[in-house]
Coordinates of C-alpha atoms in Angstrom, one line a residue:
M1 CA 163.8 53.6 11.2
I2 CA 162.9 49.8 10.3
T3 CA 163.5 46.8 12.9
I4 CA 162.8 43.5 12.2
H5 CA 161.7 40.6 14.8
K6 CA 161.0 37.5 14.7
T7 CA 160.0 34.3 17.6
S8 CA 162.7 31.8 17.4
S9 CA 162.0 28.3 17.9
G10 CA 162.8 28.3 21.7
G11 CA 160.0 31.1 21.9
D12 CA 162.3 34.6 22.2
L13 CA 161.3 37.1 20.3
Q14 CA 164.8 37.9 18.2
T15 CA 165.6 41.0 16.3
I16 CA 166.8 40.0 12.6
D17 CA 168.8 41.6 9.7
T18 CA 166.5 40.5 7.1
F19 CA 162.9 39.5 6.6
E20 CA 161.7 36.1 7.1
K21 CA 158.6 34.4 7.0
N22 CA 155.7 35.1 10.0
S23 CA 158.3 38.5 11.0
W24 CA 157.4 41.1 12.6
I25 CA 158.6 44.4 11.1
N26 CA 158.5 47.6 12.9
M27 CA 158.8 50.9 11.6
V28 CA 159.5 54.3 13.5
A29 CA 159.5 57.8 11.8
P30 CA 160.1 56.2 8.1
S31 CA 161.3 57.9 5.6
Q32 CA 159.5 57.9 1.9
E33 CA 162.5 55.2 0.3
E34 CA 161.6 53.0 3.6
I35 CA 157.7 53.5 3.1
R36 CA 158.4 52.8 -1.0
G37 CA 160.5 49.4 -0.1
I38 CA 158.1 48.0 2.5
V39 CA 154.6 48.8 -0.1
E40 CA 157.1 46.9 -3.0
R41 CA 158.5 44.0 -0.7
F42 CA 155.2 43.1 0.8
N43 CA 152.6 44.6 -1.6
I44 CA 151.2 46.9 0.8
P45 CA 148.4 49.6 0.1
I46 CA 150.6 53.0 0.4
E47 CA 147.7 54.6 2.5
F48 CA 148.3 51.9 4.8
L49 CA 151.6 53.0 6.2
E50 CA 150.9 56.4 5.4
D51 CA 147.4 57.2 6.9
P52 CA 149.3 56.3 10.6
L53 CA 151.9 58.8 10.2
D54 CA 149.3 61.4 10.0
L55 CA 148.8 63.3 14.0
E56 CA 145.2 63.7 12.7
E57 CA 144.0 60.6 11.5
S58 CA 141.2 58.5 13.6
A59 CA 141.0 54.9 15.1
R60 CA 139.2 52.9 12.3
I61 CA 139.4 48.9 11.0
E62 CA 139.9 49.4 7.3
Y63 CA 140.2 46.2 5.1
D64 CA 141.9 45.7 1.7
E65 CA 140.6 42.4 -0.9
E66 CA 143.2 43.4 -3.7
T67 CA 146.6 42.4 -0.7
N68 CA 144.7 40.6 1.5
C69 CA 146.0 43.1 4.2
T70 CA 144.0 44.4 7.0
L71 CA 145.0 47.8 9.1
I72 CA 143.9 48.8 12.6
I73 CA 144.9 52.2 13.8
N74 CA 144.5 52.9 17.7
D75 CA 145.5 56.0 19.7
L76 CA 148.1 56.1 21.9
P77 CA 148.8 58.6 24.4
I78 CA 152.1 60.2 24.5
V79 CA 154.1 63.0 26.7
D80 CA 153.5 66.5 25.1
D81 CA 156.7 68.2 24.8
N82 CA 155.4 71.1 24.4
S83 CA 154.4 71.2 28.7
P84 CA 157.6 71.8 30.2
Q85 CA 155.6 72.4 33.6
L86 CA 154.3 68.6 34.4
D87 CA 153.9 65.3 32.2
S88 CA 150.8 66.9 30.1
Y89 CA 150.0 64.0 27.3
I90 CA 148.4 63.9 23.8
T91 CA 147.9 61.2 22.0
I92 CA 149.0 60.1 18.0
P93 CA 147.9 56.9 16.0
I94 CA 149.2 53.6 15.7
G95 CA 149.2 51.4 12.8
I96 CA 149.4 47.8 13.2
I97 CA 149.4 45.5 9.4
L98 CA 148.5 42.7 8.9
G99 CA 149.3 40.1 5.6
G100 CA 149.3 36.9 5.3
D101 CA 152.8 36.1 6.2
F102 CA 153.9 39.4 8.2
I103 CA 152.8 42.1 10.8
V104 CA 153.9 45.6 10.4
T105 CA 153.6 48.4 13.4
I106 CA 154.0 51.6 11.8
C107 CA 154.3 55.2 14.4
S108 CA 155.9 58.5 14.3
Q109 CA 157.5 57.9 17.5
A110 CA 158.8 55.4 19.1
T111 CA 156.0 54.3 22.3
N112 CA 156.0 52.0 24.9
S113 CA 153.3 50.2 24.2
V114 CA 155.9 48.7 21.2
E115 CA 157.9 48.0 23.5
N116 CA 155.9 46.0 26.2
V117 CA 155.0 43.6 23.3
I118 CA 158.9 43.0 23.0
K119 CA 159.2 42.5 26.7
K120 CA 155.8 40.0 26.6
N121 CA 157.7 38.3 24.0
V122 CA 154.3 37.6 21.5
N123 CA 155.1 35.1 19.4
T124 CA 154.9 36.5 15.6
S125 CA 153.5 33.7 13.8
M126 CA 150.2 34.4 15.9
K127 CA 149.6 37.3 14.3
N128 CA 146.0 37.9 15.2
R129 CA 146.9 37.5 18.9
F130 CA 150.1 39.7 18.6
A131 CA 147.5 42.6 17.5
L132 CA 145.5 42.1 20.4
E133 CA 148.5 42.7 22.2
V134 CA 149.6 45.5 21.0
L135 CA 146.1 46.9 21.6
L136 CA 146.1 45.3 25.0
S137 CA 149.0 47.0 25.7
I138 CA 147.9 50.6 24.6
S139 CA 144.7 50.5 26.7
T140 CA 147.1 49.7 29.8
Q141 CA 149.2 52.8 29.4
Y142 CA 146.0 54.1 29.5
I143 CA 145.6 53.7 32.7
M144 CA 149.3 54.6 34.0
K145 CA 149.3 57.9 32.3
L146 CA 146.3 58.2 34.7
K147 CA 147.5 57.7 37.3
K148 CA 150.2 59.8 37.3
L149 CA 147.7 62.7 35.8
N150 CA 145.5 61.8 39.2
K151 CA 148.8 62.2 41.1
Q152 CA 149.7 65.8 39.8
R153 CA 146.4 66.8 40.4
L154 CA 146.6 66.0 44.1
K155 CA 149.7 67.4 44.3
I156 CA 148.7 70.7 42.9
E157 CA 145.0 70.7 44.5
S158 CA 147.0 70.7 48.4
N159 CA 149.6 73.7 46.8
L160 CA 145.5 75.1 46.2
K161 CA 145.3 75.2 49.3
D162 CA 147.8 77.0 50.4
S163 CA 147.9 80.0 47.9
L164 CA 146.2 80.2 44.4
T165 CA 148.6 81.2 41.6
N166 CA 148.0 81.5 37.7
K167 CA 150.8 78.7 37.5
Q168 CA 148.6 76.4 39.2
L169 CA 145.9 76.9 37.2
Y170 CA 147.7 76.9 34.0
K171 CA 149.2 73.1 35.3
I172 CA 145.3 72.4 35.9
M173 CA 144.4 73.3 32.3
E174 CA 147.3 71.6 31.2
I175 CA 145.7 68.0 32.9
E176 CA 142.2 69.0 31.8
K177 CA 143.9 69.1 28.2
S178 CA 145.5 65.8 28.7
L179 CA 141.6 64.2 29.8
V180 CA 140.0 65.3 26.9
Y181 CA 142.2 64.2 24.5
F182 CA 142.5 60.9 26.1
L183 CA 138.3 60.5 26.5
T184 CA 138.3 61.5 22.5
S185 CA 140.6 58.7 22.0
L186 CA 139.6 56.2 24.1
K187 CA 136.4 56.6 22.8
A188 CA 137.7 56.5 19.1
N189 CA 140.0 52.9 20.1
G190 CA 136.8 51.4 21.6
D191 CA 134.9 51.6 18.6
V192 CA 137.7 49.5 17.1
I193 CA 137.7 47.0 19.3
T194 CA 133.7 47.0 19.1
K195 CA 134.5 46.1 15.5
L196 CA 137.0 43.4 15.9
F197 CA 134.1 41.0 17.5
R198 CA 132.6 41.1 14.3
T199 CA 135.1 41.6 11.8
H200 CA 135.6 38.5 9.0
S201 CA 139.3 39.3 8.0
I202 CA 140.3 39.2 11.4
K203 CA 139.9 35.0 12.5
L204 CA 140.0 34.6 16.1
Y205 CA 140.3 32.0 18.5
E206 CA 139.0 31.2 21.9
D207 CA 142.1 32.2 23.6
D208 CA 141.9 35.6 21.4
E209 CA 138.4 36.0 22.1
D210 CA 139.4 35.9 25.9
L211 CA 142.3 38.3 25.0
L212 CA 140.2 40.7 23.3
E213 CA 137.8 41.0 25.9
D214 CA 140.1 42.2 28.4
V215 CA 141.3 44.5 25.9
K216 CA 137.6 46.2 25.7
I217 CA 137.3 45.9 29.6
E218 CA 141.2 48.1 30.4
N219 CA 139.7 50.6 27.7
N220 CA 136.4 50.8 28.8
Q221 CA 138.0 51.1 32.6
G222 CA 140.0 53.9 30.5
I223 CA 137.3 55.4 30.1
E224 CA 135.1 55.6 33.0
T225 CA 138.2 56.9 34.6
T226 CA 139.0 59.8 32.0
E227 CA 135.2 60.7 32.5
L228 CA 135.6 60.9 36.6
Y229 CA 138.6 62.6 36.8
T230 CA 137.0 64.8 33.9
R231 CA 134.3 65.5 36.3
I232 CA 136.2 66.0 39.8
L233 CA 138.5 68.5 37.8
D234 CA 135.6 70.9 36.8
S235 CA 134.1 70.6 40.5
I236 CA 137.5 71.6 41.5
T237 CA 138.0 74.6 38.5
G238 CA 134.0 75.9 39.9
S239 CA 135.0 76.0 43.2
Y240 CA 137.9 77.9 43.3
S241 CA 135.9 80.2 40.5
S242 CA 133.6 80.7 43.0
L243 CA 136.3 80.9 45.7
I244 CA 138.3 84.1 43.2
S245 CA 134.8 86.0 43.0
N246 CA 134.5 85.8 46.7
E247 CA 137.5 87.1 47.8
L248 CA 137.6 89.9 44.9
N249 CA 134.1 90.7 46.1
N250 CA 135.5 90.6 50.0
T251 CA 138.6 93.0 48.9
M252 CA 136.0 95.3 47.1
K253 CA 133.7 96.1 50.3
T254 CA 137.0 96.6 52.3
L255 CA 138.2 99.1 49.5
T256 CA 134.8 100.5 49.8
L257 CA 134.7 100.8 53.4
F258 CA 137.9 102.7 53.4
T259 CA 136.7 104.9 51.1
V260 CA 133.4 105.6 53.5
F261 CA 135.0 106.4 56.4
L262 CA 137.9 108.2 54.6
T263 CA 135.6 110.8 52.9
L264 CA 133.7 111.5 56.4
P265 CA 136.4 113.4 57.9
T266 CA 137.1 115.4 54.9
L267 CA 133.8 116.4 54.6
I268 CA 133.4 118.0 57.9
F269 CA 136.9 119.7 57.8
S270 CA 135.3 121.5 54.3
F271 CA 132.7 122.3 55.9
F272 CA 134.3 124.3 58.3
G273 CA 136.5 125.7 55.8
M274 CA 134.1 127.3 53.8
N275 CA 133.4 131.1 54.7
V276 CA 129.8 130.5 57.2
A277 CA 129.3 131.1 60.9
L278 CA 130.3 128.2 62.8
P279 CA 129.8 127.3 66.0
V280 CA 132.8 127.6 67.7
S281 CA 135.5 130.1 66.9
G282 CA 138.5 129.8 64.8
Q283 CA 140.8 131.8 67.0
E284 CA 140.1 129.2 69.9
P285 CA 142.9 127.2 70.5
G286 CA 140.5 123.9 70.8
S287 CA 138.7 124.4 67.6
W288 CA 140.7 122.0 66.0
I289 CA 139.9 119.0 68.4
T290 CA 136.0 120.2 68.2
T291 CA 136.6 118.8 64.5
L292 CA 137.9 115.4 64.9
V293 CA 135.7 114.7 67.3
L294 CA 132.9 115.6 65.0
S295 CA 134.9 113.8 62.4
A296 CA 135.1 110.9 64.3
I297 CA 131.2 110.8 66.1
L298 CA 129.9 111.0 62.5
M299 CA 132.4 107.5 61.7
L300 CA 131.3 106.0 64.7
V301 CA 127.3 106.7 63.9
I302 CA 128.2 104.9 60.6
A303 CA 130.4 102.4 61.2
V304 CA 127.5 101.3 63.8
S305 CA 124.9 101.6 61.0
L306 CA 127.0 99.4 59.0
W307 CA 127.8 96.5 61.8
K308 CA 124.2 96.4 62.5
R309 CA 123.3 95.8 58.9
R310 CA 126.7 93.0 58.9
I311 CA 128.0 95.0 56.2
F312 CA 131.0 95.1 58.3

């Protein structure tokens, strides 16, 4: 799908039907026919449009001297549809192509980052600033998603205090997976932002440099927050792993004690069931009580011995 936007003389960002100079072409999951049409119309290298659609593409800046086009690829967060239990996230690339009299954004999915730029009424004639606004929106999206992940973590942690289930552990794993995606993508985005300060294909004015600094600050904040949440989750996982091991040890100790105490009466009864001379005649009515008393005494002796060794 392709939509075209342009800032009007009144400063409003409007959707138009045909391309005009200094307009913005937004491409969402375009077909091969749409890609070829844009390549022919604007003389853009076809790889500039195909690379951002590759989900494994890494963040980078690339400049083509023949067409005078600059490609900026950044990773942005989206909800993982394969995780229905909670809002888990993955990252996908988005491409920003800056040409002489046009801007192209291309992504495999519709994103909030682009929608936020539309709401800001960014001036499409200021192409470099437009690109920085998109990058700032992406960095802001990371911060918002990290806050949602932290809220989910706190809820899961609260439930873990009451009961520990596999379902809750799976949710923790999903949050950890999201943080791994975030940290990897944020660091790659940070490298791109750093390169923007010294690239020659994108001319930055003083206001643009201030905006780029804001992008860098937001991205660094995202990296620091992600690392903090990752350490917290590692601590929680380690603590509950020790707790599970401790509960298992207590269970095994309890079962072992039951086995010991159940074995003692069996030992006494088996002894008196053998063909040996017994101190108590089997014909006496209280003979079975004697065996019970001996078993109880032996169990009491063992219990006191275990209690003194703090095994009980």
